Amino acid sequence: MKATYALSKPTIVVGESTKLSLVVRFGAEGKKEDAPRRKLNLSLVLDRSGSMGGTPLRQAIKAAQALVGEMKEDDRVSVVIFDDSADTIVDPVLAKDKKSIQDKIGKARAGGCTNLSGGWLEGIKHVKKHAKKDEVNRVLLLTDGQANMGITDPDVLKKTSGEKAGEGVVTTTLGFGSGFNEDLLIGMAREAEGNFYFIESPEDVEQVFKIELEGLSSVIGQNLVVSVRPDDVVEHGWVLNKYRIQEKGSELEVTLGDVYAVEDKVLALELEVKPTKAGTIKVASVQFQYQTVVDGAIKDGSGEFVVTVNAGTAEEAAAAAQDINVIGEARRLETAKLKDEAVDLADKGDLKNAAQKLRKMADDLRNSPLANQFAFAEEIEQLEHFADRLEKRSYDGVLRKELRDQSYQAGTRNRSDLAQRGTAGGSAAGLPTVTSADGGVVVRCEKEGGKLRIKVISDGFDSSKNVQFPRAIRQEGVTYLVENVVGSNDGSFYRAAGWIKRLLRPGETVSASSGGSSRRSSGSSSKAAKTPATAADLPTCTEIGDGVLVQCVPEGKKLRARVVSDGYNPDYNIRFPRSIRELGVLYVCDEVVEASGGGSYIAGGEIKRLIQ
């Protein structure tokens, strides 16, 4: 493993305090594809609770099968599924008979509540049983819901995740949809020094599994710990990343975790430096330790280097070119921190100040040279979109998850395909419509790797280039007519200029979304559930949609109905037609309301049988 560093400014002024950005990169020596591959010892832990019914579980199954297909024959894998309880459907086995493993995964069916701890700890047990120090030992936990059975205390789960990592088993968490607890899953991943992913829609899960496997298959160093000792010229210093940090006197000890050949590990710091003399000045000494595999055995690796900067006159400092890449890295991490601050303010109800913080950062970036880079042009649009949503009091679980995820990925990862992911909240509904493309340039919005991208369709433009475009009006599958499209300063992307309208194709109409919800609060009126003679007579569906999932569970000699969708109390009884109650059947109700006296629910509207 090699380490390199760069400073934002090569020359600073003698006798003046200057803020320097320091970026240290850890990566593979030589070609990335030449890095040795470690064997994998993985457990896939899949949530199959009722809320995963339909498309979510089908996509999760498909992604898990694809991941198994990419494993090597000497890798080891186990598969655990969980709802109320955990069930090991693939005991730890070498990935030789992939079809057999994939077939077992394909038989998973949804039902029940979310015993997250039970499934996760079962996966931990399987990995730990076969754990070897020269292999990658990891649990991949995918869930779409809140932990409502088993161990549910977030602090206990996060602490346990760190303890299990100390025993050699790291956890990566994957949050699916809008119902999971992102603070819990991020906390578990951070304590374990694993990874976290927000899977906003079912179609994203396969790509995210692929990203995780790509990293795990290219581990070149584990347990990377970096010690930074600032010199006397440094008045103050702080780490910009979201790593675990310990202060030991004047020294900062930072834990970075695993290093992948396909992805540099980045450590960024801000330093206030005041040199007292001209010439080459020592700023800090950096030491690092890690473990790596050499000839099949674990070896300790280490390295050290000294960070220096030139000190001179004000004229010399002004004439020296700044490193735009280092400045960009620092601003990227500052923006990540700001998004977390905005979430904390919004959680307290202070949406106005949260929005103001985001808009100020957008303005700062817009007025900097970084605005000429597509990543920062997109960041500006993201910040404006988030601020707009907050100002309109449209702060919901999906927006919160996007902010937390973007902050986490920027603070811990260095992959462009994980940066700025998010597709929620935009709508073209308010745009004026046209039916002719005359007098403008046609562009279209498509989903690409968990992001909404705009591409030019009109002739005479490069259709592979992205278009900077207001995030607030991006809507997947929509075609727009813009007044003009102009190239960026470096020619790497386009900018939409002038007016923007929605272009309707022949026969296309715009329908307003009802925005309604089938889940009513206590005391609301509800039509009685329609009751056929038996469950076999119920209409069927393959998706839950906006419905509420109900399942029957045995209680003595009786069958009790329970709500298994997230956001409901799984211990409450539900008034539900007895004629259609059958063990093992999943029902989708139009609505479920709490009884006027509390403590129980009432099913209302139409009831369908979920076909898996």
PDB file of N, CA and C in Angstrom, residues 118 161 254:
ATOM      1  N   GLY A 118     -32.124 -10.691  15.542  1.00  0.00           N
ATOM      2  CA  GLY A 118     -32.077 -12.147  15.418  1.00  0.00           C
ATOM      3  C   GLY A 118     -31.412 -12.580  14.124  1.00  0.00           C
ATOM      4  N   SER A 161     -22.310  -4.114  17.399  1.00  0.00           N
ATOM      5  CA  SER A 161     -21.669  -4.129  16.087  1.00  0.00           C
ATOM      6  C   SER A 161     -20.176  -3.864  16.208  1.00  0.00           C
ATOM      7  N   VAL A 254      -6.438   8.516  13.827  1.00  0.00           N
ATOM      8  CA  VAL A 254      -7.636   8.355  13.011  1.00  0.00           C
ATOM      9  C   VAL A 254      -7.713   6.924  12.506  1.00  0.00           C
TER      10      VAL A 254
END
